[in-house]
Coordinates of C-alpha atoms in Angstrom, one line a residue:
X22 CA -126.4 156.1 45.5
X23 CA -127.9 152.9 46.9
X24 CA -130.2 151.3 44.4
X25 CA -133.7 150.5 45.5
X26 CA -135.0 146.9 45.3
X27 CA -138.5 146.0 44.5
X28 CA -140.4 142.9 45.7
X29 CA -140.0 141.2 42.4
X30 CA -136.2 141.3 42.8
X31 CA -136.5 139.7 46.3
X32 CA -138.8 136.9 44.9
X33 CA -136.1 135.8 42.4
X34 CA -133.3 135.8 45.0
X35 CA -135.5 133.9 47.5
X36 CA -136.5 131.3 44.9
X37 CA -132.9 130.5 43.9
X38 CA -131.7 130.5 47.5
X39 CA -134.6 128.1 48.5
X40 CA -134.0 125.7 45.6
X41 CA -130.2 126.0 45.4
X42 CA -130.1 126.3 41.6
X43 CA -131.4 128.5 38.7
X44 CA -133.4 125.6 37.3
X45 CA -135.1 125.0 40.7
X46 CA -135.8 128.7 41.2
X47 CA -137.3 128.9 37.7
X48 CA -139.6 125.9 38.3
X49 CA -140.9 127.4 41.6
X50 CA -141.6 130.8 39.9
X51 CA -143.0 129.3 36.7
X52 CA -140.5 131.0 34.4
X53 CA -137.7 129.8 32.3
X54 CA -134.0 129.3 33.3
X55 CA -132.7 132.2 31.2
X56 CA -135.1 134.6 32.8
X57 CA -133.8 133.8 36.3
X58 CA -130.2 134.0 35.2
X59 CA -130.8 137.4 33.6
X60 CA -132.7 138.8 36.6
X61 CA -130.1 137.6 39.2
X62 CA -127.4 139.2 37.1
X63 CA -129.3 142.5 36.9
X64 CA -129.9 142.5 40.6
X65 CA -126.3 141.8 41.5
X66 CA -125.1 144.5 39.0
X67 CA -127.6 147.0 40.5
X68 CA -126.4 146.3 44.0
X69 CA -122.7 146.0 43.1
X70 CA -122.7 142.9 45.2
X71 CA -122.4 139.2 44.4
X72 CA -125.3 137.4 46.1
X73 CA -124.4 133.8 45.0
X74 CA -121.3 131.7 44.5
X75 CA -121.7 129.7 41.3
X76 CA -120.5 126.2 42.2
X77 CA -120.7 123.0 40.2
X78 CA -123.3 121.7 42.7
X79 CA -125.5 124.7 42.6
X80 CA -125.8 128.3 43.8
X81 CA -124.6 129.1 47.3
X82 CA -125.4 132.4 49.1
X83 CA -122.5 134.7 49.9
X84 CA -122.4 136.6 53.2
X85 CA -124.1 139.6 51.5
X86 CA -126.7 137.2 50.0
X87 CA -127.5 135.7 53.4
X88 CA -128.0 139.2 54.8
X89 CA -130.4 140.0 52.0
X90 CA -132.3 136.8 52.4
X91 CA -133.1 137.6 56.1
X92 CA -134.7 140.8 55.0
X93 CA -136.4 139.2 52.0
X94 CA -138.0 136.5 54.3
X95 CA -139.3 139.2 56.6
X96 CA -140.9 141.0 53.7
X97 CA -142.3 137.7 52.3
X98 CA -143.8 136.9 55.7
X99 CA -145.4 140.3 56.0
X100 CA -146.9 140.2 52.5
X101 CA -148.2 136.7 53.0
X102 CA -149.8 137.7 56.4
X103 CA -151.4 140.7 54.7
X104 CA -152.8 138.6 51.8
X105 CA -154.3 136.2 54.3
X106 CA -156.0 138.9 56.3
X107 CA -157.4 140.6 53.2
X108 CA -158.6 137.2 51.8
X109 CA -160.3 136.5 55.2
X110 CA -162.5 139.5 54.6
X111 CA -163.8 138.2 51.3
X112 CA -167.5 137.7 51.6
X113 CA -168.2 136.7 48.0
X114 CA -169.0 133.1 47.0
X115 CA -166.8 133.5 43.9
X116 CA -163.2 133.4 42.9
X117 CA -160.5 130.8 42.9
X118 CA -160.2 128.2 45.7
X119 CA -156.9 126.3 45.8
X120 CA -157.1 122.9 47.4
X121 CA -154.2 120.6 48.2
X122 CA -154.8 116.9 48.7
X123 CA -153.2 113.5 48.1
X124 CA -153.3 111.3 45.1
X125 CA -155.1 108.6 47.0
X126 CA -158.0 110.8 47.9
X127 CA -158.3 112.1 44.4
X128 CA -158.3 108.5 43.1
X129 CA -161.1 107.5 45.4
X130 CA -163.5 109.6 47.5
X131 CA -162.9 113.3 46.7
X132 CA -163.9 113.7 43.0
X133 CA -167.6 113.1 43.7
X134 CA -167.6 115.6 46.6
X135 CA -165.8 118.2 44.5
X136 CA -168.2 117.7 41.6
X137 CA -171.2 118.2 43.9
X138 CA -169.7 121.4 45.3
X139 CA -168.9 122.8 41.9
X140 CA -172.6 122.2 40.8
X141 CA -173.8 124.2 43.9
X142 CA -171.2 127.0 43.6
X143 CA -170.6 127.7 39.9
X144 CA -168.9 131.0 40.8
X145 CA -166.0 129.3 42.6
X146 CA -163.2 127.8 40.5
X147 CA -161.4 125.0 42.3
X148 CA -157.7 124.4 41.6
X149 CA -156.4 121.1 42.8
X150 CA -152.8 120.7 43.8
X151 CA -151.8 117.0 44.3
X152 CA -149.0 116.5 46.7
X153 CA -148.1 114.0 49.3
X154 CA -146.3 116.7 51.3
X155 CA -148.2 119.4 53.3
X156 CA -148.4 122.6 51.3
X157 CA -147.8 125.8 53.1
X158 CA -151.2 127.4 53.9
X159 CA -149.3 130.2 55.7
X160 CA -147.8 131.3 52.3
X161 CA -151.1 130.7 50.4
X162 CA -149.7 127.8 48.4
X163 CA -153.2 126.6 49.0
X164 CA -156.3 127.7 50.8
X165 CA -157.5 124.4 52.1
X166 CA -155.7 121.1 52.8
X167 CA -157.6 117.7 52.7
X168 CA -155.3 114.9 53.8
X169 CA -154.5 112.2 56.3
X170 CA -152.3 113.3 59.1
X171 CA -151.5 112.1 62.6
X172 CA -150.5 115.5 63.9
X173 CA -151.4 118.4 61.6
X174 CA -149.5 121.7 61.9
X175 CA -150.6 123.7 65.0
X176 CA -151.1 126.9 63.0
X177 CA -153.9 125.3 60.9
X178 CA -157.5 125.0 62.0
X179 CA -160.2 122.7 60.8
X180 CA -162.0 119.5 61.3
X181 CA -160.9 115.9 62.0
X182 CA -163.3 113.9 59.8
X183 CA -162.6 110.3 60.9
X184 CA -159.8 107.8 61.6
X185 CA -158.2 106.4 58.4
X186 CA -157.6 102.7 58.4
X187 CA -154.9 101.0 56.4
X188 CA -154.7 97.3 55.3
X189 CA -152.6 95.1 53.0
X190 CA -153.8 94.3 49.5
X191 CA -152.9 91.8 46.8
X192 CA -154.4 90.8 43.5
X193 CA -155.8 87.4 42.8
X194 CA -153.3 87.1 40.0
X195 CA -150.4 87.5 42.4
X196 CA -151.9 85.0 44.8
X197 CA -152.6 82.5 42.0
X198 CA -149.1 82.9 40.4
X199 CA -147.1 82.7 43.6
X200 CA -149.2 80.1 45.4
X201 CA -148.6 82.2 48.6
X202 CA -151.5 81.9 51.1
X203 CA -153.6 85.1 51.6
X204 CA -152.1 85.6 55.0
X205 CA -149.9 88.3 56.3
X206 CA -147.8 85.7 58.1
X207 CA -146.7 84.3 54.7
X208 CA -143.4 85.5 53.1
X209 CA -144.8 88.0 50.5
X210 CA -143.1 90.1 47.8
X211 CA -143.7 93.7 49.1
X212 CA -144.3 97.0 47.3
X213 CA -143.1 99.9 49.6
X214 CA -143.1 103.7 49.8
X215 CA -139.8 105.3 49.0
X216 CA -137.9 107.8 51.2
X217 CA -140.2 110.8 50.1
X218 CA -143.0 109.1 52.1
X219 CA -140.8 108.2 55.1
X220 CA -143.0 110.1 57.5
X221 CA -146.2 108.2 56.5
X222 CA -147.7 105.6 58.8
X223 CA -147.3 103.0 56.1
X224 CA -143.5 103.7 55.9
X225 CA -143.1 103.5 59.6
X226 CA -145.0 100.2 59.8
X227 CA -143.0 98.8 56.8
X228 CA -139.8 99.8 58.7
X229 CA -140.9 97.6 61.6
X230 CA -141.1 94.5 59.3
X231 CA -138.3 95.5 57.0
X232 CA -136.0 92.8 58.1
X233 CA -138.5 90.1 57.2
X234 CA -139.9 91.7 54.0
X235 CA -138.6 91.2 50.5
X236 CA -139.0 94.6 48.8
X237 CA -139.4 94.2 45.1
X238 CA -140.4 97.8 44.2
X239 CA -140.7 101.3 45.8
X240 CA -142.6 104.4 44.7
X241 CA -143.3 107.9 45.8
X242 CA -147.0 107.4 45.3
X243 CA -149.5 105.1 46.9
X244 CA -151.6 105.1 43.8
X245 CA -148.5 103.8 41.9
X246 CA -148.1 101.1 44.5
X247 CA -151.8 100.2 44.1
X248 CA -151.4 99.9 40.3
X249 CA -148.3 97.7 40.7
X250 CA -150.3 95.5 43.2
X251 CA -153.2 95.2 40.7
X252 CA -150.7 93.9 38.1
X253 CA -149.6 91.1 40.5
X254 CA -146.1 92.5 41.2
X255 CA -146.5 92.2 44.9
X256 CA -148.5 93.1 48.0
X257 CA -148.8 96.6 49.4
X258 CA -150.3 98.6 52.3
X259 CA -153.0 101.1 51.3
X260 CA -155.6 103.3 52.9
X261 CA -158.8 101.3 52.9
X262 CA -160.7 104.1 51.2
X263 CA -158.4 103.5 48.2
X264 CA -157.8 99.7 48.4
X265 CA -161.4 98.8 49.1
X266 CA -162.6 100.8 46.0
X267 CA -159.9 99.4 43.7
X268 CA -161.2 96.6 41.4
X269 CA -158.7 93.7 41.2
X270 CA -157.5 93.9 44.7
X271 CA -158.1 91.7 47.7
X272 CA -157.7 92.8 51.3
X273 CA -155.4 90.5 53.3
X274 CA -156.9 90.5 56.8
X275 CA -158.3 93.4 58.8
X276 CA -156.9 96.9 59.0
X277 CA -153.6 97.2 60.9
X278 CA -153.9 99.4 64.0
X279 CA -150.2 100.6 63.8
X280 CA -150.9 102.4 60.5
X281 CA -154.0 104.2 61.6
X282 CA -154.1 107.9 60.7
X283 CA -156.9 110.5 60.6
X284 CA -158.4 112.6 57.8
X285 CA -158.4 116.3 58.2
X286 CA -159.9 119.3 56.4
X287 CA -157.7 122.3 57.2
X288 CA -157.2 125.9 56.5
X289 CA -155.3 128.8 57.9
X290 CA -157.0 130.7 60.8
X291 CA -156.8 134.0 58.8
X292 CA -158.8 132.3 56.0
X293 CA -161.5 130.4 57.9
X294 CA -164.1 133.2 57.6
X295 CA -163.5 133.8 53.8
X296 CA -166.9 132.9 52.3
X297 CA -165.7 130.5 49.7
X298 CA -163.3 128.8 52.1
X299 CA -166.0 128.4 54.7
X300 CA -168.6 127.1 52.2
X301 CA -166.1 124.6 50.8
X302 CA -164.8 123.3 54.1
X303 CA -168.3 122.8 55.5
X304 CA -169.5 121.1 52.4
X305 CA -166.6 118.8 51.8
X306 CA -166.4 117.9 55.5
X307 CA -170.0 116.7 55.5
X308 CA -169.5 114.8 52.3
X309 CA -166.6 113.0 53.8
X310 CA -168.3 112.2 57.0
X311 CA -170.9 110.3 55.0
X312 CA -168.0 108.0 53.9
X313 CA -166.8 107.4 57.4
X314 CA -167.3 103.6 57.3
X315 CA -165.1 103.4 54.2
X316 CA -162.5 105.7 55.7
X317 CA -162.4 103.5 58.9
X318 CA -162.2 100.3 56.8
X319 CA -165.6 99.0 57.9
X320 CA -167.1 98.9 54.5
X321 CA -165.4 96.8 51.9
X322 CA -166.2 98.4 48.5
X323 CA -167.1 96.6 45.4
X324 CA -163.4 96.6 44.3
X325 CA -161.8 94.6 47.2
X326 CA -162.9 91.5 49.0
X327 CA -161.4 90.8 52.4
X328 CA -159.7 87.4 53.0
X329 CA -157.1 86.0 55.2
X330 CA -156.2 86.4 58.8
X331 CA -156.2 89.4 61.2
X332 CA -152.6 90.7 61.5

C-alpha cells in the first residue's frame, strides 16, 4: 500500500532540498538538526525510497527526490496563495504584521514611524525582519517590505516614496590622521560592501572605481561600514538618510548620481486590502514622505556636515 504524505513531511523535504543540508534545513524551519535527520529518515522509510544522497558536501536529491520536490513546490505554492487570499479578507485592525526592511532604515528613519504607528494601533503586533535581501512576500515571509530598490519585483504593489541619495562619508579622525584632503579626487582608504551586496547601487559604483581604490575592509552591512568609518578606518559610501544622521561623520561632496536608488513601501497584491496591511502602508508611507529632503540628500542632519568637492 502506498503511504500517504502530509504537508509537514513535504515541508521538511523542501527545507533540506532548498538549503542543501540538514543544518540549513533545520535553521529555516526553526527546529534542531536531529529533528530534521529523524523526520527525513522516517519519510524515506515510509516511502521505501531514498530522497537524498548523503555526500560530504551536503544532501543531494535523488531522481525520486526531485520528482517529489516538483509536487511539493506545487502544494507549497497553492497553500501560500490560499493563505494570501484569506489574509486579504481580514478586516480587523489587529494581529501580527511582519515587516521586512534594511538595517540602514532601522538605524535611521524607521523606528520613530514604527513607534507612532504602534501608539495608534495597539492591537497590531509588528514583527521586524532585518535583511538586505528582498524577502518573499509571495510566500508570506513578510507582509510588507520597506527598502531601497531600483526595480522592485513586478508581482509586488505599493508606493515609491522618494529617490534615495548616496554620498561618501569620512570621520574627522580619519581626515586628521591621514592628512588626506576631504575630496573624492584624493587617494582614500575605502570601506566597501562584500559580495552579498553586489546588486546594490553602492557596490556597482564601487566596481567602477575599483581599479583606483584601496579597499581596506568589506562588510555585508552598510551599518557596519558606517561604524568602521566613524572609527576612522576609512571612507565609505552610505545612503544620505543614514550618513547625514550619524554623529562623527562628514559628507565628502554632494550625493553621487550613479548610486541613486528609490525607497519603496511594498506588499503583495493579495494582501493590499487586509486592514492592518493597508493601515500600516498608508501610515508609514506618509511618515517617510515627510523625510523626503533627508532621503534625497538635501537636508544634512545634525550628525554629518558636508565638505569637499562635488564628485
